[in-house]
PDB file of C-alpha atoms in Angstrom:
ATOM      1  CA  MET A 167     -45.100   9.701  29.313  1.00 37.00           C
ATOM      2  CA  LYS A 168     -41.690  10.745  30.023  1.00 37.00           C
ATOM      3  CA  LYS A 169     -38.291   9.404  28.598  1.00 39.00           C
ATOM      4  CA  TYR A 170     -34.967  10.301  30.041  1.00 37.00           C
ATOM      5  CA  LEU A 171     -31.591   9.901  28.489  1.00 39.00           C
ATOM      6  CA  ALA A 172     -29.162   8.989  31.270  1.00 37.00           C
ATOM      7  CA  ALA A 173     -25.672  10.172  31.623  1.00 35.00           C
ATOM      8  CA  ALA A 174     -23.114   7.639  30.929  1.00 36.00           C
ATOM      9  CA  LEU A 175     -19.521   7.027  32.077  1.00 35.00           C
ATOM     10  CA  LEU A 176     -17.188   5.448  29.534  1.00 36.00           C
ATOM     11  CA  ALA A 177     -13.618   4.491  30.347  1.00 35.00           C
ATOM     12  CA  CYS A 178     -11.063   3.260  27.763  1.00 37.00           C
ATOM     13  CA  SER A 179      -7.338   2.959  27.409  1.00 35.00           C
ATOM     14  CA  ILE A 180      -5.265   2.841  24.203  1.00 36.00           C
ATOM     15  CA  ASN A 181      -1.925   0.852  24.104  1.00 35.00           C
ATOM     16  CA  VAL A 182       1.149   2.647  22.872  1.00 36.00           C
ATOM     17  CA  PHE A 183       2.863   1.206  19.796  1.00 35.00           C
ATOM     18  CA  GLY A 184       6.313   1.762  18.787  1.00 35.00           C
ATOM     19  CA  GLN A 185       5.249   2.377  15.274  1.00 45.00           C
ATOM     20  CA  GLY A 186       2.781   4.440  13.445  1.00 74.00           C
ATOM     21  CA  GLU A 187      -0.212   3.373  11.493  1.00 89.00           C
ATOM     22  CA  ILE A 188       0.484   0.774   8.710  1.00 94.00           C
ATOM     23  CA  TYR A 189      -1.159   1.784   5.429  1.00 96.00           C
ATOM     24  CA  LEU A 190       0.266  -1.023   3.342  1.00 97.00           C
ATOM     25  CA  ASN A 191       2.400  -4.186   4.166  1.00 98.00           C
ATOM     26  CA  GLU A 192       2.687  -6.625   1.438  1.00 98.00           C
ATOM     27  CA  GLY A 193       5.160  -9.673   1.255  1.00 98.00           C
ATOM     28  CA  PHE A 194       3.528 -11.616  -1.496  1.00 98.00           C
ATOM     29  CA  GLU A 195       3.122 -14.604   0.539  1.00 98.00           C
ATOM     30  CA  HIS A 196      -0.188 -16.026  -1.034  1.00 97.00           C
ATOM     31  CA  ASP A 197       0.707 -19.654  -2.053  1.00 96.00           C
ATOM     32  CA  GLY A 198       1.924 -18.396  -5.399  1.00 96.00           C
ATOM     33  CA  SER A 199      -0.967 -16.029  -6.088  1.00 97.00           C
ATOM     34  CA  MET A 200      -0.893 -12.130  -6.479  1.00 98.00           C
ATOM     35  CA  PRO A 201      -2.390 -10.509  -3.572  1.00 97.00           C
ATOM     36  CA  GLU A 202      -6.065  -9.150  -3.731  1.00 96.00           C
ATOM     37  CA  GLY A 203      -6.504  -5.526  -4.377  1.00 97.00           C
ATOM     38  CA  TRP A 204      -3.404  -5.280  -6.442  1.00 98.00           C
ATOM     39  CA  SER A 205      -3.862  -4.289 -10.155  1.00 97.00           C
ATOM     40  CA  GLN A 206      -1.850  -4.572 -13.319  1.00 97.00           C
ATOM     41  CA  ILE A 207      -2.103  -1.837 -15.916  1.00 95.00           C
ATOM     42  CA  TYR A 208      -0.190  -1.979 -19.388  1.00 94.00           C
ATOM     43  CA  LEU A 209       1.328   1.341 -20.354  1.00 89.00           C
ATOM     44  CA  GLY A 210      -0.160   1.392 -23.658  1.00 74.00           C
ATOM     45  CA  ASN A 211       1.661   2.516 -26.718  1.00 67.00           C
ATOM     46  CA  ILE A 212       1.590   1.708 -30.338  1.00 71.00           C
ATOM     47  CA  TYR A 213       2.195  -2.118 -29.503  1.00 79.00           C
ATOM     48  CA  GLU A 214      -0.207  -4.550 -28.190  1.00 83.00           C
ATOM     49  CA  LYS A 215       0.281  -5.953 -24.646  1.00 85.00           C
ATOM     50  CA  PRO A 216       1.811  -9.659 -25.175  1.00 85.00           C
ATOM     51  CA  ASP A 217      -0.421 -12.317 -23.281  1.00 85.00           C
ATOM     52  CA  ASP A 218       2.335 -13.522 -21.130  1.00 86.00           C
ATOM     53  CA  LEU A 219       3.401 -10.042 -19.862  1.00 91.00           C
ATOM     54  CA  THR A 220       2.357 -10.112 -16.300  1.00 95.00           C
ATOM     55  CA  TRP A 221       3.616  -9.557 -12.792  1.00 97.00           C
ATOM     56  CA  GLU A 222       3.585 -12.890 -11.101  1.00 97.00           C
ATOM     57  CA  ALA A 223       4.278 -14.169  -7.538  1.00 98.00           C
ATOM     58  CA  ARG A 224       7.483 -16.189  -8.027  1.00 96.00           C
ATOM     59  CA  GLU A 225      10.650 -17.311  -6.037  1.00 96.00           C
ATOM     60  CA  GLY A 226      13.482 -15.082  -7.266  1.00 96.00           C
ATOM     61  CA  GLY A 227      13.927 -13.851 -10.968  1.00 95.00           C
ATOM     62  CA  GLY A 228      13.869 -15.106 -14.407  1.00 92.00           C
ATOM     63  CA  LYS A 229      15.996 -17.614 -16.247  1.00 87.00           C
ATOM     64  CA  PRO A 230      17.053 -16.223 -19.618  1.00 82.00           C
ATOM     65  CA  ALA A 231      18.329 -18.362 -22.524  1.00 75.00           C
ATOM     66  CA  GLY A 232      22.025 -19.205 -21.961  1.00 73.00           C
ATOM     67  CA  SER A 233      21.517 -19.005 -18.186  1.00 76.00           C
ATOM     68  CA  ASN A 234      21.163 -21.853 -15.885  1.00 80.00           C
ATOM     69  CA  VAL A 235      20.145 -20.106 -12.741  1.00 84.00           C
ATOM     70  CA  THR A 236      17.464 -17.453 -11.727  1.00 89.00           C
ATOM     71  CA  LYS A 237      18.737 -14.268 -10.443  1.00 93.00           C
ATOM     72  CA  PRO A 238      17.968 -13.424  -7.541  1.00 95.00           C
ATOM     73  CA  GLU A 239      17.646 -17.060  -6.433  1.00 95.00           C
ATOM     74  CA  HIS A 240      15.314 -16.344  -3.747  1.00 96.00           C
ATOM     75  CA  ALA A 241      12.738 -13.866  -2.560  1.00 97.00           C
ATOM     76  CA  HIS A 242      14.038 -11.329  -0.080  1.00 98.00           C
ATOM     77  CA  SER A 243      12.039 -13.009   2.735  1.00 97.00           C
ATOM     78  CA  GLY A 244       9.613 -15.796   2.793  1.00 97.00           C
ATOM     79  CA  GLU A 245       9.176 -17.870  -0.344  1.00 97.00           C
ATOM     80  CA  TYR A 246       7.664 -15.464  -2.805  1.00 98.00           C
ATOM     81  CA  ASN A 247       8.085 -12.195  -4.446  1.00 98.00           C
ATOM     82  CA  ALA A 248       6.521 -10.223  -7.243  1.00 98.00           C
ATOM     83  CA  ARG A 249       8.246 -10.598 -10.639  1.00 97.00           C
ATOM     84  CA  LEU A 250       7.894  -9.103 -14.137  1.00 96.00           C
ATOM     85  CA  TYR A 251       9.840 -11.260 -16.567  1.00 94.00           C
ATOM     86  CA  TYR A 252       9.206 -10.952 -20.290  1.00 88.00           C
ATOM     87  CA  LEU A 253      12.210 -10.873 -22.948  1.00 79.00           C
ATOM     88  CA  ALA A 254      11.164  -8.128 -25.289  1.00 70.00           C
ATOM     89  CA  VAL A 255      12.843  -9.517 -28.493  1.00 69.00           C
ATOM     90  CA  GLU A 256      11.386  -6.651 -30.720  1.00 72.00           C
ATOM     91  CA  HIS A 257       9.796  -4.104 -28.503  1.00 77.00           C
ATOM     92  CA  MET A 258      10.199  -2.880 -25.116  1.00 84.00           C
ATOM     93  CA  HIS A 259       7.148  -2.969 -22.976  1.00 89.00           C
ATOM     94  CA  SER A 260       6.132  -1.485 -19.606  1.00 93.00           C
ATOM     95  CA  MET A 261       3.589  -2.771 -16.903  1.00 95.00           C
ATOM     96  CA  TYR A 262       2.220  -1.126 -13.655  1.00 97.00           C
ATOM     97  CA  LEU A 263       1.966  -3.141 -10.573  1.00 98.00           C
ATOM     98  CA  ALA A 264      -0.489  -0.702  -8.652  1.00 98.00           C
ATOM     99  CA  SER A 265      -1.357  -0.953  -4.794  1.00 98.00           C
ATOM    100  CA  PRO A 266      -4.856  -1.093  -3.491  1.00 98.00           C
ATOM    101  CA  ILE A 267      -6.476   2.221  -2.725  1.00 98.00           C
ATOM    102  CA  ILE A 268      -5.076   3.518   0.535  1.00 97.00           C
ATOM    103  CA  ASP A 269      -6.720   6.058   2.709  1.00 96.00           C
ATOM    104  CA  PHE A 270      -4.161   8.856   3.479  1.00 95.00           C
ATOM    105  CA  SER A 271      -6.996  11.373   5.101  1.00 92.00           C
ATOM    106  CA  ASN A 272      -5.038  11.146   8.569  1.00 88.00           C
ATOM    107  CA  ALA A 273      -1.490  10.810   7.181  1.00 91.00           C
ATOM    108  CA  HIS A 274       1.077  13.315   7.849  1.00 91.00           C
ATOM    109  CA  LYS A 275       4.379  11.959   6.874  1.00 93.00           C
ATOM    110  CA  PRO A 276       4.082   8.435   5.233  1.00 95.00           C
ATOM    111  CA  LEU A 277       7.213   6.400   4.453  1.00 96.00           C
ATOM    112  CA  LEU A 278       7.272   3.871   1.759  1.00 97.00           C
ATOM    113  CA  THR A 279       9.900   1.176   2.068  1.00 98.00           C
ATOM    114  CA  PHE A 280      10.526  -1.846  -0.312  1.00 98.00           C
ATOM    115  CA  TRP A 281      13.203  -4.296  -1.735  1.00 98.00           C
ATOM    116  CA  TYR A 282      13.824  -4.635  -5.264  1.00 98.00           C
ATOM    117  CA  SER A 283      16.053  -6.631  -7.596  1.00 97.00           C
ATOM    118  CA  GLN A 284      16.878  -6.339 -11.338  1.00 95.00           C
ATOM    119  CA  TYR A 285      19.914  -8.405 -12.635  1.00 93.00           C
ATOM    120  CA  LYS A 286      21.797  -7.890 -15.634  1.00 87.00           C
ATOM    121  CA  ASP A 287      22.069 -11.061 -18.132  1.00 76.00           C
ATOM    122  CA  ARG A 288      25.759 -11.484 -18.737  1.00 65.00           C
ATOM    123  CA  ALA A 289      25.429 -15.140 -20.026  1.00 54.00           C
ATOM    124  CA  SER A 290      23.500 -13.902 -23.060  1.00 51.00           C
ATOM    125  CA  ALA A 291      25.330 -10.793 -23.914  1.00 51.00           C
ATOM    126  CA  THR A 292      27.978 -11.082 -26.860  1.00 53.00           C
ATOM    127  CA  ASP A 293      29.766  -7.727 -25.882  1.00 53.00           C
ATOM    128  CA  SER A 294      29.494  -5.346 -23.262  1.00 51.00           C
ATOM    129  CA  SER A 295      27.164  -2.949 -25.090  1.00 51.00           C
ATOM    130  CA  GLU A 296      24.466  -5.724 -24.925  1.00 52.00           C
ATOM    131  CA  ILE A 297      24.468  -6.079 -21.230  1.00 55.00           C
ATOM    132  CA  ASP A 298      21.291  -4.819 -20.113  1.00 76.00           C
ATOM    133  CA  ASN A 299      18.816  -4.990 -17.151  1.00 87.00           C
ATOM    134  CA  PHE A 300      14.997  -4.561 -16.543  1.00 91.00           C
ATOM    135  CA  GLU A 301      14.207  -1.396 -14.733  1.00 95.00           C
ATOM    136  CA  ILE A 302      11.728  -0.074 -12.006  1.00 97.00           C
ATOM    137  CA  SER A 303      10.131   3.443 -11.653  1.00 98.00           C
ATOM    138  CA  LEU A 304       8.041   4.417  -8.726  1.00 98.00           C
ATOM    139  CA  TYR A 305       4.652   6.362  -9.230  1.00 98.00           C
ATOM    140  CA  TYR A 306       1.714   7.660  -7.451  1.00 98.00           C
ATOM    141  CA  ARG A 307      -1.782   8.983  -8.330  1.00 97.00           C
ATOM    142  CA  ILE A 308      -4.724  10.613  -6.284  1.00 97.00           C
ATOM    143  CA  LEU A 309      -7.960   9.175  -7.261  1.00 96.00           C
ATOM    144  CA  GLU A 310     -10.001  12.040  -5.948  1.00 91.00           C
ATOM    145  CA  SER A 311      -8.321  14.728  -7.891  1.00 88.00           C
ATOM    146  CA  ALA A 312      -9.162  16.240 -11.383  1.00 89.00           C
ATOM    147  CA  ASP A 313      -5.779  14.700 -12.596  1.00 91.00           C
ATOM    148  CA  THR A 314      -5.799  11.017 -11.945  1.00 94.00           C
ATOM    149  CA  THR A 315      -2.671  10.255 -14.070  1.00 95.00           C
ATOM    150  CA  TRP A 316       0.413   8.555 -12.744  1.00 96.00           C
ATOM    151  CA  GLN A 317       3.071  10.938 -11.376  1.00 97.00           C
ATOM    152  CA  LYS A 318       6.652   9.793 -11.084  1.00 98.00           C
ATOM    153  CA  ILE A 319       8.561   9.733  -7.890  1.00 98.00           C
ATOM    154  CA  ARG A 320      11.777   8.248  -8.828  1.00 97.00           C
ATOM    155  CA  ASP A 321      13.569   5.652 -11.424  1.00 97.00           C
ATOM    156  CA  TYR A 322      15.642   2.703 -10.335  1.00 97.00           C
ATOM    157  CA  GLN A 323      17.976   1.938 -13.277  1.00 93.00           C
ATOM    158  CA  SER A 324      21.080   0.430 -11.658  1.00 91.00           C
ATOM    159  CA  PRO A 325      21.334  -3.355 -11.794  1.00 92.00           C
ATOM    160  CA  THR A 326      21.679  -5.471  -8.767  1.00 92.00           C
ATOM    161  CA  ASP A 327      24.396  -8.293  -8.532  1.00 89.00           C
ATOM    162  CA  ASP A 328      25.509 -11.281  -6.359  1.00 89.00           C
ATOM    163  CA  ASP A 329      27.194  -8.819  -3.897  1.00 91.00           C
ATOM    164  CA  GLU A 330      23.748  -7.154  -3.229  1.00 93.00           C
ATOM    165  CA  PRO A 331      21.035  -9.329  -4.796  1.00 95.00           C
ATOM    166  CA  TRP A 332      18.075  -7.127  -3.166  1.00 97.00           C
ATOM    167  CA  LYS A 333      18.360  -3.546  -2.580  1.00 97.00           C
ATOM    168  CA  CYS A 334      16.199  -1.677  -0.158  1.00 97.00           C
ATOM    169  CA  ASP A 335      14.991   1.899  -0.689  1.00 97.00           C
ATOM    170  CA  SER A 336      12.947   4.131   1.674  1.00 97.00           C
ATOM    171  CA  VAL A 337      10.912   7.051   0.257  1.00 96.00           C
ATOM    172  CA  TRP A 338       9.156   9.932   1.784  1.00 96.00           C
ATOM    173  CA  LEU A 339       5.888  10.185  -0.105  1.00 96.00           C
ATOM    174  CA  PRO A 340       4.961  13.524  -1.527  1.00 96.00           C
ATOM    175  CA  GLU A 341       3.172  15.771   0.833  1.00 95.00           C
ATOM    176  CA  ILE A 342       0.463  16.263  -1.685  1.00 95.00           C
ATOM    177  CA  MET A 343      -0.786  12.797  -1.172  1.00 96.00           C
ATOM    178  CA  THR A 344      -1.625  13.436   2.541  1.00 94.00           C
ATOM    179  CA  GLY A 345      -5.039  14.228   3.450  1.00 93.00           C
ATOM    180  CA  LYS A 346      -6.534  12.224   0.572  1.00 95.00           C
ATOM    181  CA  LYS A 347      -8.751   9.299   0.917  1.00 95.00           C
ATOM    182  CA  LYS A 348      -8.028   7.534  -2.214  1.00 97.00           C
ATOM    183  CA  ILE A 349      -4.499   7.240  -3.438  1.00 97.00           C
ATOM    184  CA  GLN A 350      -2.299   4.495  -4.986  1.00 98.00           C
ATOM    185  CA  VAL A 351       1.398   3.650  -5.479  1.00 98.00           C
ATOM    186  CA  ALA A 352       2.617   1.840  -8.485  1.00 98.00           C
ATOM    187  CA  PHE A 353       5.792   0.170  -9.740  1.00 98.00           C
ATOM    188  CA  LEU A 354       6.413   0.342 -13.381  1.00 97.00           C
ATOM    189  CA  GLY A 355       8.323  -2.635 -14.665  1.00 96.00           C
ATOM    190  CA  LYS A 356      10.312  -1.910 -17.959  1.00 93.00           C
ATOM    191  CA  THR A 357      11.248  -5.005 -19.909  1.00 90.00           C
ATOM    192  CA  LYS A 358      14.579  -5.319 -21.942  1.00 85.00           C
ATOM    193  CA  THR A 359      15.911  -7.689 -24.455  1.00 79.00           C
ATOM    194  CA  LEU A 360      18.260  -9.077 -21.758  1.00 81.00           C
ATOM    195  CA  GLY A 361      18.038  -9.382 -18.054  1.00 86.00           C
ATOM    196  CA  HIS A 362      16.432 -11.724 -15.347  1.00 91.00           C
ATOM    197  CA  GLY A 363      13.327  -9.502 -14.858  1.00 93.00           C
ATOM    198  CA  CYS A 364      12.481  -7.039 -12.294  1.00 95.00           C
ATOM    199  CA  CYS A 365      11.477  -8.366  -8.565  1.00 98.00           C
ATOM    200  CA  LEU A 366       9.820  -6.648  -5.625  1.00 98.00           C
ATOM    201  CA  ASP A 367       9.233  -7.718  -2.199  1.00 98.00           C
ATOM    202  CA  ASP A 368       8.351  -6.447   1.248  1.00 98.00           C
ATOM    203  CA  ILE A 369       6.420  -3.410   0.300  1.00 98.00           C
ATOM    204  CA  LYS A 370       5.412  -1.280   3.263  1.00 98.00           C
ATOM    205  CA  ILE A 371       4.044   2.116   4.021  1.00 97.00           C
ATOM    206  CA  GLU A 372       3.802   3.492   7.672  1.00 95.00           C
ATOM    207  CA  GLU A 373       3.251   6.910   9.336  1.00 93.00           C
ATOM    208  CA  THR A 374       6.557   8.214  10.953  1.00 91.00           C
ATOM    209  CA  GLN A 375       5.317  11.586  12.216  1.00 80.00           C
ATOM    210  CA  ILE A 376       4.859  11.325  16.131  1.00 66.00           C
ATOM    211  CA  THR A 377       1.496  12.755  17.023  1.00 64.00           C
ATOM    212  CA  ASN A 378       0.064  12.493  20.539  1.00 63.00           C
ATOM    213  CA  LYS A 379      -3.449  10.770  20.728  1.00 67.00           C
ATOM    214  CA  TYR A 380      -6.294  12.911  20.657  1.00 63.00           C
ATOM    215  CA  VAL A 381     -10.240  12.698  19.967  1.00 69.00           C
ATOM    216  CA  GLY A 382     -10.885  13.264  16.361  1.00 64.00           C
ATOM    217  CA  ASN A 383     -14.667  12.818  16.259  1.00 69.00           C
ATOM    218  CA  ILE A 384     -17.504  11.575  18.454  1.00 72.00           C
ATOM    219  CA  THR A 385     -20.749  10.346  16.589  1.00 75.00           C
ATOM    220  CA  ALA A 386     -23.950   9.442  18.175  1.00 70.00           C
ATOM    221  CA  THR A 387     -26.460   6.796  16.510  1.00 73.00           C
ATOM    222  CA  HIS A 388     -29.545   5.098  17.573  1.00 64.00           C
ATOM    223  CA  PRO A 389     -28.858   1.345  17.794  1.00 66.00           C
ATOM    224  CA  THR A 390     -32.539   0.397  17.509  1.00 67.00           C
ATOM    225  CA  THR A 391     -35.668   1.905  16.076  1.00 68.00           C
ATOM    226  CA  ASP A 392     -37.919  -0.578  18.304  1.00 71.00           C
ATOM    227  CA  ILE A 393     -40.562   1.044  20.725  1.00 71.00           C
ATOM    228  CA  ILE A 394     -39.250   1.104  24.035  1.00 71.00           C
ATOM    229  CA  PRO A 395     -41.810   0.257  26.885  1.00 74.00           C
ATOM    230  CA  THR A 396     -42.275   2.901  29.723  1.00 74.00           C
ATOM    231  CA  SER A 397     -40.631   2.245  32.956  1.00 71.00           C
ATOM    232  CA  THR A 398     -38.075  -0.248  31.604  1.00 74.00           C
ATOM    233  CA  ASP A 399     -34.367  -0.206  32.379  1.00 70.00           C
ATOM    234  CA  ASP A 400     -31.106  -1.109  30.558  1.00 67.00           C
ATOM    235  CA  ASN A 401     -32.195  -0.297  27.041  1.00 66.00           C
ATOM    236  CA  ALA A 402     -29.687   0.395  24.406  1.00 65.00           C
ATOM    237  CA  ILE A 403     -31.078   3.877  23.096  1.00 65.00           C
ATOM    238  CA  LEU A 404     -27.688   5.563  22.298  1.00 65.00           C
ATOM    239  CA  LYS A 405     -24.475   4.254  20.733  1.00 70.00           C
ATOM    240  CA  LEU A 406     -21.284   6.439  20.799  1.00 68.00           C
ATOM    241  CA  ARG A 407     -18.364   6.126  18.423  1.00 73.00           C
ATOM    242  CA  VAL A 408     -15.322   7.821  19.594  1.00 70.00           C
ATOM    243  CA  GLN A 409     -12.395   8.158  17.050  1.00 65.00           C
ATOM    244  CA  ILE A 410      -8.978   8.392  18.364  1.00 65.00           C
ATOM    245  CA  LEU A 411      -6.270   9.855  16.146  1.00 65.00           C
ATOM    246  CA  GLY A 412      -2.438  10.135  16.635  1.00 64.00           C
ATOM    247  CA  ASN A 413       0.173   7.301  17.302  1.00 56.00           C
ATOM    248  CA  SER A 414       1.828   8.337  20.428  1.00 59.00           C
ATOM    249  CA  GLY A 415       1.199   8.041  24.154  1.00 63.00           C
ATOM    250  CA  VAL A 416      -1.795   6.682  26.053  1.00 72.00           C
ATOM    251  CA  PHE A 417      -5.139   8.163  25.802  1.00 66.00           C
ATOM    252  CA  ASN A 418      -7.367   7.764  28.581  1.00 71.00           C
ATOM    253  CA  LEU A 419     -11.195   8.767  28.354  1.00 69.00           C
ATOM    254  CA  ASN A 420     -12.125   8.933  31.877  1.00 71.00           C
ATOM    255  CA  SER A 421     -15.531  10.417  31.489  1.00 71.00           C
ATOM    256  CA  LEU A 422     -18.144  11.295  29.063  1.00 68.00           C
ATOM    257  CA  THR A 423     -21.061  13.382  29.933  1.00 70.00           C
ATOM    258  CA  THR A 424     -24.422  13.689  27.951  1.00 67.00           C
ATOM    259  CA  VAL A 425     -26.809  16.342  27.935  1.00 67.00           C
ATOM    260  CA  VAL A 426     -29.919  14.989  29.803  1.00 57.00           C
ATOM    261  CA  THR A 427     -33.152  15.593  27.801  1.00 64.00           C
ATOM    262  CA  GLN A 428     -36.586  15.258  28.715  1.00 60.00           C
ATOM    263  CA  LEU A 429     -39.298  14.354  26.100  1.00 55.00           C
ATOM    264  CA  LYS A 430     -43.006  14.869  26.890  1.00 56.00           C
ATOM    265  CA  GLN A 431     -45.748  13.287  24.919  1.00 57.00           C
ATOM    266  CA  LYS A 432     -49.001  14.930  24.755  1.00 51.00           C
TER     267      LYS A 432
END
């Protein structure tokens, strides 16, 4: 009995997009719940974590004692933002808000953009030295490396105000993160005795390097293990997976030639 693997013709076209691959895009619009995949990690020190110290999905910032408004009053966009609000009466506390695990194995020049807000609390201050605000720091870690500790990228210490309730920052992520399959970014919120908390919204990581589309890999698998009757047609005996990488241009796969093999059964 003879079986033949027929040559196949495959045609595909990939649309051109003006932007690169989106690795992360979070606006915290989940009906008041925090998004799946995000985690909170208390930066442990000699103090225990307070039960109500947590990042939450809320509209705007906190409302400290002596103040009748939340600042900012609203999310940067939509109805919700992430907020850490806990007035540290005796001790300062810090809590990471960590992203889901992100695959950067094909990343070249990823750009992180996000919006943040951290108002001072002027209403509760008795003198200028007490005017204070929560702070945010940006971190990353590589989970597949020997050192999985958080590495600081940047601090954000300056407060926001009514002239600019939300501030935007864009950060080129460190080159050491590219090519890795398991990375995370995190925002470390630091509580103070005064302030309206720290808020985050519209967090996005996207590829910015322009790379023409190309074939990254072709894999062949057998979609079935069933016995194929002799002299039958249109049997799915081979499945091809073509991986297209890059983010610019149109890639046309006009033909694909397979090697014809002949199997003889004795």
